[in-house]
CSV table of C-alpha atoms in Angstrom, one decimal:
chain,number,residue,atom,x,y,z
A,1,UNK,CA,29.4,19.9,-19.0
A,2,UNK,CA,26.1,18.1,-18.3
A,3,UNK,CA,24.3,19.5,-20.5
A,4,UNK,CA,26.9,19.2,-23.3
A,5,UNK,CA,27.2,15.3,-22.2
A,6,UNK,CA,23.4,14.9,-22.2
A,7,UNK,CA,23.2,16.1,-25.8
A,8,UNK,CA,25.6,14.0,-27.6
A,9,UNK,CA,24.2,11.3,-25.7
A,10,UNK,CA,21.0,12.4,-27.4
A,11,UNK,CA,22.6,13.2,-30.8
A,12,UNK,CA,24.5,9.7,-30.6
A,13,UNK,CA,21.3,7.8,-30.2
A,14,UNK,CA,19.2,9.6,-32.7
A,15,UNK,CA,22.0,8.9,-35.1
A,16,UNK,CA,22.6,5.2,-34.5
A,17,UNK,CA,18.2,5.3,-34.3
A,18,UNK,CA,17.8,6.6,-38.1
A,19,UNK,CA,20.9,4.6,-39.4
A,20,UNK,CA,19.2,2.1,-38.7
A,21,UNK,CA,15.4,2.6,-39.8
A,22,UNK,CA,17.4,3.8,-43.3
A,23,UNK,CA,19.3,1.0,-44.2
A,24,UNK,CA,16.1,-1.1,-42.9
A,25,UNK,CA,13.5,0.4,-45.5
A,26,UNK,CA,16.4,0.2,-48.1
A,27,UNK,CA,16.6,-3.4,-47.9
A,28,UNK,CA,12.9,-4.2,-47.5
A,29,UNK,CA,12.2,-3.5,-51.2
A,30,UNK,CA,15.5,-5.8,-52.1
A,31,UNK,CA,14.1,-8.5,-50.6
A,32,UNK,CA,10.6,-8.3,-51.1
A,33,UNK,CA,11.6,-8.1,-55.0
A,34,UNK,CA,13.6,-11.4,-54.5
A,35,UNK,CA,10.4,-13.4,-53.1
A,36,UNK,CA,8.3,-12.3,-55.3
A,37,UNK,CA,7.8,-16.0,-56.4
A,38,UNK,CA,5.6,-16.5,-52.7
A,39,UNK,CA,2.9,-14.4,-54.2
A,40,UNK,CA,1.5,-11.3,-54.0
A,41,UNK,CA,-0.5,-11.7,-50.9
A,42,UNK,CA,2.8,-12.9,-48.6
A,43,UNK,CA,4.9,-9.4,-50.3
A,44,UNK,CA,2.1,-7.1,-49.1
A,45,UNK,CA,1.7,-8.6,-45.5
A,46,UNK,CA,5.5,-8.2,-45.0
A,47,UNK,CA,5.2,-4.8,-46.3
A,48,UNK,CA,2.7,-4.0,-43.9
A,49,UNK,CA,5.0,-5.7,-41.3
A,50,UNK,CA,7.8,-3.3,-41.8
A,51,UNK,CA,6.0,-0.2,-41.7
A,52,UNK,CA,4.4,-1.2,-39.0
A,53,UNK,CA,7.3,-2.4,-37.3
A,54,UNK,CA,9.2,1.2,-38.6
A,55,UNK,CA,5.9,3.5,-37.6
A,56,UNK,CA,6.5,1.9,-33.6
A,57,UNK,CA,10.8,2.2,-34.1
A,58,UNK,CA,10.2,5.8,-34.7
A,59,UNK,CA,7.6,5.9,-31.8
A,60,UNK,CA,9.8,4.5,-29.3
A,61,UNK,CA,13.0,6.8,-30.7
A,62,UNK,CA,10.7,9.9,-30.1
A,63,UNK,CA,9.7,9.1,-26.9
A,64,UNK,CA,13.3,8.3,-25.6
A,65,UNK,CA,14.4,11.6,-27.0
A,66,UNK,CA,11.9,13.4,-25.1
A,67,UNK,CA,12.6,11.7,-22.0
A,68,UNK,CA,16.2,11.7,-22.4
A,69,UNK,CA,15.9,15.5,-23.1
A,70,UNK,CA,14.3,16.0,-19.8
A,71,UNK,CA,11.3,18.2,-21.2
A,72,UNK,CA,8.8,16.9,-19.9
A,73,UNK,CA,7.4,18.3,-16.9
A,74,UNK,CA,6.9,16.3,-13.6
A,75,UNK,CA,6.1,19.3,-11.9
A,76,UNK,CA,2.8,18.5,-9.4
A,77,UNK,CA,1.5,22.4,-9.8
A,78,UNK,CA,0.9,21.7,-13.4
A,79,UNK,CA,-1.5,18.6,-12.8
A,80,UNK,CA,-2.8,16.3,-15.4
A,81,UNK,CA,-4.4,16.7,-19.3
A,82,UNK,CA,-7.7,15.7,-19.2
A,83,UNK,CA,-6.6,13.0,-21.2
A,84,UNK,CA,-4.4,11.8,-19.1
A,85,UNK,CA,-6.5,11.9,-15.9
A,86,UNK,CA,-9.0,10.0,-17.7
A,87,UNK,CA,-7.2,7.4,-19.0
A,88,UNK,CA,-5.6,6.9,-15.2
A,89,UNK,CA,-8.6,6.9,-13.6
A,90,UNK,CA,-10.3,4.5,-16.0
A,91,UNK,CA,-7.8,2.1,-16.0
A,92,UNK,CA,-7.5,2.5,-11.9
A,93,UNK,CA,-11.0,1.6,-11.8
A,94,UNK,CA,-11.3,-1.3,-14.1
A,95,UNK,CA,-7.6,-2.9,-12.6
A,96,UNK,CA,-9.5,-2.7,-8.9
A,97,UNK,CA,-12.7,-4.6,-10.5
A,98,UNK,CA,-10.9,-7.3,-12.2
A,99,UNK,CA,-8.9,-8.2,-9.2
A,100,UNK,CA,-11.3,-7.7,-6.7
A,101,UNK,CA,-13.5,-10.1,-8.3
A,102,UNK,CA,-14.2,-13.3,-6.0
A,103,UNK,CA,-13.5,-11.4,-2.7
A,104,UNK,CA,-15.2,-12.5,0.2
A,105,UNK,CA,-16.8,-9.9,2.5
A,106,UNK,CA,-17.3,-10.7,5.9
A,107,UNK,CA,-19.8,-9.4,8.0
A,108,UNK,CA,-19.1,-5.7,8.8
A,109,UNK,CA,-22.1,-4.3,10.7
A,110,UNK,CA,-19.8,-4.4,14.2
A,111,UNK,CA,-20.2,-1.2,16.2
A,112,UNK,CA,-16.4,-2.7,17.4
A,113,UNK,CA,-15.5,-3.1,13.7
A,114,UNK,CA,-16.5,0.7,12.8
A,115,UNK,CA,-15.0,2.3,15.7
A,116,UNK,CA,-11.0,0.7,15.0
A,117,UNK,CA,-11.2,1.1,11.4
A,118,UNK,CA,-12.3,4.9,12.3
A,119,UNK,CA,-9.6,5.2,15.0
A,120,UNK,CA,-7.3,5.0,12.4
A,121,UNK,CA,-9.0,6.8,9.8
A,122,UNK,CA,-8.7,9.9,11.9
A,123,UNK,CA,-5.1,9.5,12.8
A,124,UNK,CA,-3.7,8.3,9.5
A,125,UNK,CA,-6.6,9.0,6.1
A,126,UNK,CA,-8.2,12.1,7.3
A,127,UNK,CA,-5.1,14.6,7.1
A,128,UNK,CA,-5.6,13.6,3.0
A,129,UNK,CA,-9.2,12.6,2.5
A,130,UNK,CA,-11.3,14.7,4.8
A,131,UNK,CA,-14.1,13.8,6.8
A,132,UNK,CA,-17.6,15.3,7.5
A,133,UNK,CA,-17.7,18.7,7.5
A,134,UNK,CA,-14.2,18.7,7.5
A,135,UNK,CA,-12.3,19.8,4.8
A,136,UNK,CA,-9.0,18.5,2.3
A,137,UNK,CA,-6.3,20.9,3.5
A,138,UNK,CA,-4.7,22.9,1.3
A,139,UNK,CA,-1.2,20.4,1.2
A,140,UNK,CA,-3.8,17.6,-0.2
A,141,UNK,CA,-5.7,19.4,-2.4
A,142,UNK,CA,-2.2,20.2,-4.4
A,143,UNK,CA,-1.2,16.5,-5.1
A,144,UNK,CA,-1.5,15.3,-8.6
A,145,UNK,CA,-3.7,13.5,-8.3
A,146,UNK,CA,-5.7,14.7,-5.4
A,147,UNK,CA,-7.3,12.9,-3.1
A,148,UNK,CA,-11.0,12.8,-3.2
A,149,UNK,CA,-12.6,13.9,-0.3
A,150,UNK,CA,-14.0,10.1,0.6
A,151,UNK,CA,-17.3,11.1,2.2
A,152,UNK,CA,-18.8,12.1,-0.9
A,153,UNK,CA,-16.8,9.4,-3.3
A,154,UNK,CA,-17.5,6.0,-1.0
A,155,UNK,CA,-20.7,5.3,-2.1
A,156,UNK,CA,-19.2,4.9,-6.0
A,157,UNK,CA,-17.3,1.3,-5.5
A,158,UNK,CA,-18.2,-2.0,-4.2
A,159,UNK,CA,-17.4,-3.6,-0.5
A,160,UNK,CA,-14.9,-5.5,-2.2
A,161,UNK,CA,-13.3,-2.6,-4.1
A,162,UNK,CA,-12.4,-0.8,-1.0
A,163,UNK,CA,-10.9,-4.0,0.6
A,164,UNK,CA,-8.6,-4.1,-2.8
A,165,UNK,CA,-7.7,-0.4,-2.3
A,166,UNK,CA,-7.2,-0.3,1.1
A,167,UNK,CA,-5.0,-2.9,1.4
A,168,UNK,CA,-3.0,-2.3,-1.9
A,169,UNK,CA,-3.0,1.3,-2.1
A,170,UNK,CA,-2.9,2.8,-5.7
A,171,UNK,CA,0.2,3.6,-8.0
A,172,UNK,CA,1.3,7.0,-9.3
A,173,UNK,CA,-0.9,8.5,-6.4
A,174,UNK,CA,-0.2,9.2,-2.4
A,175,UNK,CA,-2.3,6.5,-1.4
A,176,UNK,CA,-0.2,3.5,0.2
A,177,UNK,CA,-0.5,0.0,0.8
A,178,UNK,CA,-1.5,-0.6,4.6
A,179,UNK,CA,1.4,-1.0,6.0
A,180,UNK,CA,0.9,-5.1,6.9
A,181,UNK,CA,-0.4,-6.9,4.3
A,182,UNK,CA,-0.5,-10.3,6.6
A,183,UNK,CA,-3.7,-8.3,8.8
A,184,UNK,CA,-6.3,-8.5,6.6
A,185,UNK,CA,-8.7,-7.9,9.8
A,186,UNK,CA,-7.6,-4.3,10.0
A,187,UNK,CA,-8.3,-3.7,6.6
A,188,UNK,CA,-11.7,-4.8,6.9
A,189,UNK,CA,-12.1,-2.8,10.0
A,190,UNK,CA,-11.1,0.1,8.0
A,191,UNK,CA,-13.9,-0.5,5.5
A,192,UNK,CA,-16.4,-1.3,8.0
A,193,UNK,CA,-16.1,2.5,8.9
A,194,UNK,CA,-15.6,3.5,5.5
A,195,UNK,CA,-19.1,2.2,4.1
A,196,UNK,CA,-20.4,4.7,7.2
A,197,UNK,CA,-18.4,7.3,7.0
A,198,UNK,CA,-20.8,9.0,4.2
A,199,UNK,CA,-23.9,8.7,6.9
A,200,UNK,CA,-22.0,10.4,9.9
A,201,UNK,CA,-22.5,13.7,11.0
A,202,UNK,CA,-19.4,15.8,12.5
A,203,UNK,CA,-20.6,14.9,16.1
A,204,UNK,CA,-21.2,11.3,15.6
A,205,UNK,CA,-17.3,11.1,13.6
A,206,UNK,CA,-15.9,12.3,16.9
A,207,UNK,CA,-17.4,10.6,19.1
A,208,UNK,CA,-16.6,7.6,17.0
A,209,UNK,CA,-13.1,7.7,16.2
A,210,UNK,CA,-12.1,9.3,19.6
A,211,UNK,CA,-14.7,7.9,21.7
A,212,UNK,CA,-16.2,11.3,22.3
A,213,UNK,CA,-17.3,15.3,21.2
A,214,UNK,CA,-14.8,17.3,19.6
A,215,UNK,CA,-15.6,19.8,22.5
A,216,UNK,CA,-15.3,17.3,25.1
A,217,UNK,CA,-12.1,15.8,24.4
A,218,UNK,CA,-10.4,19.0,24.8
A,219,UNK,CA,-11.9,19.8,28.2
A,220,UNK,CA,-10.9,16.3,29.4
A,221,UNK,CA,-7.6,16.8,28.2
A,222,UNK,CA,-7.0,19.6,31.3
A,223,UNK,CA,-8.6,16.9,33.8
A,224,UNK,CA,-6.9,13.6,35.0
A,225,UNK,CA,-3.0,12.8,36.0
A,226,UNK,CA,-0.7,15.6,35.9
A,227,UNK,CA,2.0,13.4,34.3
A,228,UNK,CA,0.0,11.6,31.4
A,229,UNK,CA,2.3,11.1,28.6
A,230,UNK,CA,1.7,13.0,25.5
A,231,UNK,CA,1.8,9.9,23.8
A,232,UNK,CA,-1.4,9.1,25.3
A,233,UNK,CA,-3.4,12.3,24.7
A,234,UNK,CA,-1.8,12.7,20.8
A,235,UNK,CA,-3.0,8.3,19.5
A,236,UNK,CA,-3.3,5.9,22.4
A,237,UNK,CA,-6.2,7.5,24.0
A,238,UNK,CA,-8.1,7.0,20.9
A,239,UNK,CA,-8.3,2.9,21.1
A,240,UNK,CA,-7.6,2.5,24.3
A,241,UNK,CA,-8.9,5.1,26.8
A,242,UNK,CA,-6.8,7.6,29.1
A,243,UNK,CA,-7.5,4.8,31.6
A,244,UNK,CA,-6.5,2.0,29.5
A,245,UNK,CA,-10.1,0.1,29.4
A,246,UNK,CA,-10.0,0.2,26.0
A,247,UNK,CA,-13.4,1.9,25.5
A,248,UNK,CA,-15.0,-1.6,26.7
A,249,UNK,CA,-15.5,-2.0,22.5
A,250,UNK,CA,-13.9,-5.6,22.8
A,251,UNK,CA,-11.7,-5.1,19.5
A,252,UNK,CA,-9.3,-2.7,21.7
A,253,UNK,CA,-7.1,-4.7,24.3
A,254,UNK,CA,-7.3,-3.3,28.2
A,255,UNK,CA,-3.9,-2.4,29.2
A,256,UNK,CA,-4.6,-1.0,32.7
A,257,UNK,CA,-2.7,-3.2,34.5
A,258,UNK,CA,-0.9,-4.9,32.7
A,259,UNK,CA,2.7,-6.2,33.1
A,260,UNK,CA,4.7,-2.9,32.1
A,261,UNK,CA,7.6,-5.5,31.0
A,262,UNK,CA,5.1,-6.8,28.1
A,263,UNK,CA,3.8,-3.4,27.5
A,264,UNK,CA,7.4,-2.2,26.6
A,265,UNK,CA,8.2,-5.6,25.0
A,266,UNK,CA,5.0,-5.4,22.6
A,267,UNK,CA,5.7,-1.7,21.5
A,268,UNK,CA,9.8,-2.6,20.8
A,269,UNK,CA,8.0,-5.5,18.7
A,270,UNK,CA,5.7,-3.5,16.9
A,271,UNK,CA,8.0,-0.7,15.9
A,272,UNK,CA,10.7,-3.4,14.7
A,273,UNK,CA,7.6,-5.0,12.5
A,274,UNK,CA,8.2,-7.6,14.4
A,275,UNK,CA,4.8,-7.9,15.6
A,276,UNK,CA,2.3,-6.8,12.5
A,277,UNK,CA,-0.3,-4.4,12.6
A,278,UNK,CA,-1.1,-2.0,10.1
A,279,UNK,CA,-2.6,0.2,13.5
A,280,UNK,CA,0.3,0.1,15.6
A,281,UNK,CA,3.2,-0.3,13.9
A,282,UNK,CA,3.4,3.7,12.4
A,283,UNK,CA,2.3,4.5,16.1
A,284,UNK,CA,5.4,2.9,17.7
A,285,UNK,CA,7.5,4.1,15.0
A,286,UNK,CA,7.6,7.3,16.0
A,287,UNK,CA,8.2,6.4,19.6
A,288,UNK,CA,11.2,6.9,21.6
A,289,UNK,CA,12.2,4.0,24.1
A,290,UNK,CA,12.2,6.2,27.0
A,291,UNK,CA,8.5,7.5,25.4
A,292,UNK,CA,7.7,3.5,25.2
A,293,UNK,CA,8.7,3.2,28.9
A,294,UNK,CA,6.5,5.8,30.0
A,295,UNK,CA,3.5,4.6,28.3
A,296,UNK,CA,4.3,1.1,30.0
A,297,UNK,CA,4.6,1.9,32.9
A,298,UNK,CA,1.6,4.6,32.9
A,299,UNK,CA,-0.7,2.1,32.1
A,300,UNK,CA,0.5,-0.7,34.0
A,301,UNK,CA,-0.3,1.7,37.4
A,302,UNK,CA,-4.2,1.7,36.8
A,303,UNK,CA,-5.5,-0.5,39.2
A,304,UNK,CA,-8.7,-2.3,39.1
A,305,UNK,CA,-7.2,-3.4,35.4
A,306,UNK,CA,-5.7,-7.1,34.7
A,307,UNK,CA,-3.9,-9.4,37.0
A,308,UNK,CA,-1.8,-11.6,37.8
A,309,UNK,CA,-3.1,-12.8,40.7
A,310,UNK,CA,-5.3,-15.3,41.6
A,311,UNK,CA,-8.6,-13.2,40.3
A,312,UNK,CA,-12.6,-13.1,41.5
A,313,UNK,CA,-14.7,-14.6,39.2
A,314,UNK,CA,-17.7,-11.6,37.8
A,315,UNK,CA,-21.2,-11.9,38.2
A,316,UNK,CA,-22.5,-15.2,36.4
A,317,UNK,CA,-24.1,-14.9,33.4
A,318,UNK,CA,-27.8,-15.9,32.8
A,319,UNK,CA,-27.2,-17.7,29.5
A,320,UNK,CA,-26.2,-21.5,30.4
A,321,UNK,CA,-24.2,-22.1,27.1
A,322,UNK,CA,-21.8,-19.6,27.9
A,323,UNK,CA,-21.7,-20.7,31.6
A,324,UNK,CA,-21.2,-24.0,30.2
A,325,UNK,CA,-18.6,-22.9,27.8
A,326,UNK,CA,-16.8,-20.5,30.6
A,327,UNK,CA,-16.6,-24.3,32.5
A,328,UNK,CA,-15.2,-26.0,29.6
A,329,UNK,CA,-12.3,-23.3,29.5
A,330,UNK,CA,-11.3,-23.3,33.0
A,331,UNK,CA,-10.4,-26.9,32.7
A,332,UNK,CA,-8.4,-25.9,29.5
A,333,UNK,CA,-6.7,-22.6,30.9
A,334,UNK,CA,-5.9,-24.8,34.6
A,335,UNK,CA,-5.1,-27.8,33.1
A,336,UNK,CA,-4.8,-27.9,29.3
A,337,UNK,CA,-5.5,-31.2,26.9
A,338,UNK,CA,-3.2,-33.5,27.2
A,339,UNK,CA,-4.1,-35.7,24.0
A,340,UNK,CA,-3.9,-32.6,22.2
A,341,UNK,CA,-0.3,-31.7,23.4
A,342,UNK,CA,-1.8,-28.4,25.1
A,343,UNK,CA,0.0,-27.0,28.3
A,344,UNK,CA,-2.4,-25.2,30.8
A,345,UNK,CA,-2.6,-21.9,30.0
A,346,UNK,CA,-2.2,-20.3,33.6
A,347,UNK,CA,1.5,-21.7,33.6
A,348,UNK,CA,2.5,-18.8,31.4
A,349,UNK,CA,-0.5,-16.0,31.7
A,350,UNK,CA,-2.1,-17.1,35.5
A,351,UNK,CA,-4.6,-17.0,37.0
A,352,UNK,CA,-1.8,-17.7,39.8
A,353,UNK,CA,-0.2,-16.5,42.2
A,354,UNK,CA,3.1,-18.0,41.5
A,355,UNK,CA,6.0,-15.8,39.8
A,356,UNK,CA,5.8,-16.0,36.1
A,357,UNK,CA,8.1,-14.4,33.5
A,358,UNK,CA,7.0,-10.8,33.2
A,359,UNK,CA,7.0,-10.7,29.9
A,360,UNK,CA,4.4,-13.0,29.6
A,361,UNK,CA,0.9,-11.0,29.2
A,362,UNK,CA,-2.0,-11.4,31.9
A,363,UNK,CA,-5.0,-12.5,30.5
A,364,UNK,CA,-7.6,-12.8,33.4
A,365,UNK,CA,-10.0,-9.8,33.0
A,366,UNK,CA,-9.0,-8.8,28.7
A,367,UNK,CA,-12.0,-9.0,26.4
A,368,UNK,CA,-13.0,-12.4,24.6
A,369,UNK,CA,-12.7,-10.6,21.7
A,370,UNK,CA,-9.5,-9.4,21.6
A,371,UNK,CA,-8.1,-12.6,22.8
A,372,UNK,CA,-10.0,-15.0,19.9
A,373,UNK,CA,-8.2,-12.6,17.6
A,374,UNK,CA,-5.0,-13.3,18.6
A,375,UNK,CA,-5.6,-16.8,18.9
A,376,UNK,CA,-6.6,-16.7,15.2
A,377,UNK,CA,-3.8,-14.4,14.3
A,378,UNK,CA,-1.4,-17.0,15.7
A,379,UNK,CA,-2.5,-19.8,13.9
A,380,UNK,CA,-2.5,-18.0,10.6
A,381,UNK,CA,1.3,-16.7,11.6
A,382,UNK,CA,-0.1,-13.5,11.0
A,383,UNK,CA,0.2,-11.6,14.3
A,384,UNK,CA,4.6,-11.8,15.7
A,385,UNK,CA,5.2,-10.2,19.0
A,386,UNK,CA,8.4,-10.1,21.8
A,387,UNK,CA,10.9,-13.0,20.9
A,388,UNK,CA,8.3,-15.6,22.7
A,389,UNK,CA,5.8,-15.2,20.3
A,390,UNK,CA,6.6,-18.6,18.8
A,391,UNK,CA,5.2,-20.4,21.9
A,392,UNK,CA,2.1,-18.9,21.2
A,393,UNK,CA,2.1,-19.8,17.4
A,394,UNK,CA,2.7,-23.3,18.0
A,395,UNK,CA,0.2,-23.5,21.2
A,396,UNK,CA,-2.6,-21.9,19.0
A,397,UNK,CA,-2.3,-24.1,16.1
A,398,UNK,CA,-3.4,-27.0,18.1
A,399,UNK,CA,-7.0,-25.3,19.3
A,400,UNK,CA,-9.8,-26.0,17.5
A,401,UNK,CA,-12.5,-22.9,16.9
A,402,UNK,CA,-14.7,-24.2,19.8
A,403,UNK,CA,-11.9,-24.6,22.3
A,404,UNK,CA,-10.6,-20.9,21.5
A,405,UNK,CA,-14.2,-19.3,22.0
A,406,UNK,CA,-13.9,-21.7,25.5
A,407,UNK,CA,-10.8,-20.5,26.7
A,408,UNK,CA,-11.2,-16.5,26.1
A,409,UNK,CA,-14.3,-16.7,27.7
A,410,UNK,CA,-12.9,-18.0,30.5
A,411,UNK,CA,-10.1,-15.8,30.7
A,412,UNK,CA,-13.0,-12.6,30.0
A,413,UNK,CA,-15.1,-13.8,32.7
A,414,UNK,CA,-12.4,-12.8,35.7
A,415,UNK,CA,-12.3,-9.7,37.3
A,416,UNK,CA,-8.8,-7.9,38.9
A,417,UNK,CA,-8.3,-8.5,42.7
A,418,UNK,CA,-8.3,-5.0,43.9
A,419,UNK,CA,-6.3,-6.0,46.6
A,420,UNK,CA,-3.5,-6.1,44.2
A,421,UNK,CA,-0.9,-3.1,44.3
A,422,UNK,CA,-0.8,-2.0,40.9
A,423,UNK,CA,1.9,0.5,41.8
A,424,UNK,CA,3.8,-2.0,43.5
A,425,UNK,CA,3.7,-4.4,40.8
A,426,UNK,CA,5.3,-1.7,38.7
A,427,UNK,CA,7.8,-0.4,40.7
A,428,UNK,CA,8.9,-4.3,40.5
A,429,UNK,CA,8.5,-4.9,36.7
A,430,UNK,CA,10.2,-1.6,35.6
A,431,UNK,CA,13.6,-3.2,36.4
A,432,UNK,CA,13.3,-5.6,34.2
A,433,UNK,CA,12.4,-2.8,31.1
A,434,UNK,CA,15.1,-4.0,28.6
A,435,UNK,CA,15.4,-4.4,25.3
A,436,UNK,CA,14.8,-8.3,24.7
């Protein structure tokens, strides 16, 4: 009954098509014959006009027929004419040059940078585009189109080109858009490691995107707690350490010790998209809650991590600018600026030994880098988080470059008390594990 359906359909439309183009070139010669008084030259340009005009009709009826037949094959294991994978591919190239034109490329040589775009390369673009020494599997290599195998390919477009097709992905292929298109800094990351991915050798790639040997990680992985979570050995080990240090890289956030409340809050937040990352939103997508409570409170009961206790300040530095600057954002962080309508930051994040909401981070101890980041990412409105995120947006917004490279300092240059119980702490947080 389909099929019959599907060919009157067919039948009808052809029929109604050529009615038409008939009683279309009967009439042209009618009329032409009537204005013949316009001239010659006006009679011939409308003739061309109509056949023109009657050469794309009949293009456009042939085409629907064959699509409306269902003839053509879509069928992957066929693959493309040669034809047709040229014309893709030119016109794929020259759409990512025109609109990458103008891009600005930041500075990329960050041995930070590298390693968090690679991170992620590993865990979400190898399993299609292969790595050093490493080949396509087989699934990949039987798309249409298939994925090149990037470490021999990068070198072929521009700094700018990548940015474009990382972040935008690429039609009619398998290649996505990064999943937040507001965190522009991850993309960059990503090509950071991409424009070295073509230098590496297999040992360096490992001990770059999981921060060591191939052979080691598997021998570490019989070696620690008993009851890690397999979250941690399978994607959060690779940013931020089994220990949660965060490979001391400053682009990864420590997490040993932190409030399990805000751990479990921040994962709900990314998994929601409420809090965008490109990183770590497919990560927590694929978490349970009970999974995200585990993690929390695994982390949180590393001590020696961050605080929320009054905290010992680390060695001085040498360089009197920074001490000067680490000065300037004590007074902000235990005071705030008044004329600038800035609360002090250890209200909320400490250092303090006073209760605070415990889903409000700790700061004292976490990397400058990291927290400038999310200072920036505030202000741009391009970092979310748990439902008191918008404190954050509004507070940043009001600090000036100099004042947020002040402040993180500040915040870098504490070290945990190890008198606090890190267990303890988490025993008493745990509780308060709900869904905000």
């Amino acid at each position: 009954m389909q099929r019959f359906r599907s060919f009157v359909l067919i039948a009808a439309f052809a029929g109604g098509a050529m009615l038409a183009l008939f009683q279309l070139f009967q009439r042209a010669p009618a009329r032409a014959r009537v204005k013949q008084q316009h001239g010659r030259t006006g009679h011939r340009a409308k003739r061309w006009t109509f056949r023109i005009a009657g050469f794309f009709a009949l293009a456009a009826v042939a085409g629907s027929l064959v699509v409306i037949s269902g003839i053509m094959p879509i069928k992957a294991s066929s693959g493309h004419w040669v034809i047709t994978a040229w014309f893709l591919n030119f016109a794929m190239r020259r759409s990512v040059v025109t609109h990458s034109l103008g891009t600005e490329v930041p500075a990329l040589a960050d041995a930070g940078l590298v390693a968090k775009g690679g991170t992620h390369y590993d865990f979400g673009c190898r399993p299609c585009h292969g790595g050093p020494s490493i080949p396509q599997p087989a699934i990949a290599q039987r798309m249409t189109p298939a994925p090149p195998h990037l470490p021999r390919v990068i070198s072929q477009w521009q700094t700018q080109e990548l940015f474009y097709i990382v972040k935008h992905g690429v039609k009619f292929t398998g290649m996505p858009a990064w999943p937040s298109q507001q965190r522009d800094d991850e993309v960059w990351a990503m090509v950071a490691f991409l424009r070295e991915l073509p230098q590496l050798t297999p040992q360096q790639y490992y001990e770059l995107v999981r921060g060591t040997s191939d052979s080691g990680a598997a021998i570490n992985e019989l070696s620690g707690p008993n009851d890690r979570p397999q979250a941690v050995s399978e994607s959060c080990a690779r940013c931020h350490g089994r220990d949660g240090t965060g490979r001391g890289l400053g682009v990864f956030p420590i997490l040993a010790g932190q409030r399990p409340t805000y751990l479990f809050a921040s994962l709900l937040a990314y998994a929601r998209g409420e809090r965008l990352s490109g990183i770590m939103q497919p990560v927590a997508a694929g978490l349970s809650r009970e999974a995200m409570a585990e993690l929390a409170r695994y982390y949180a009961n590393f001590a020696g991590g961050l605080t929320d206790k009054s905290p010992n300040p680390k060695s001085k530095s040498e360089n009197p600018k920074l001490l000067e600057a680490i000065d300037r954002g004590r007074e902000i962080a235990m005071h705030g600026i008044p004329g600038q309508r800035l609360p002090a930051c250890a209200t909320c994040h400490g250092p303090s030994s006073t209760p605070r909401n415990p889903i409000y981070p700790q700061l004292a101890g976490q990397y400058a880098e990291y927290l400038a980041l999310q200072l920036t990412l505030f202000q741009k409105a391009s970092r979310g988080g748990t439902p008191y995120a918008h404190i954050m947006a509004m507070v940043a917004r009001r600090l000036t470059p100099q004042q947020i490279h002040d402040v993180t300092h500040y915040y870098a240059s504490l070290t945990a008390n190890t008198e606090t119980a890190a267990r303890v702490r988490s025993a008493r947080d745990s509780s308060a594990m709900r869904e905000p």
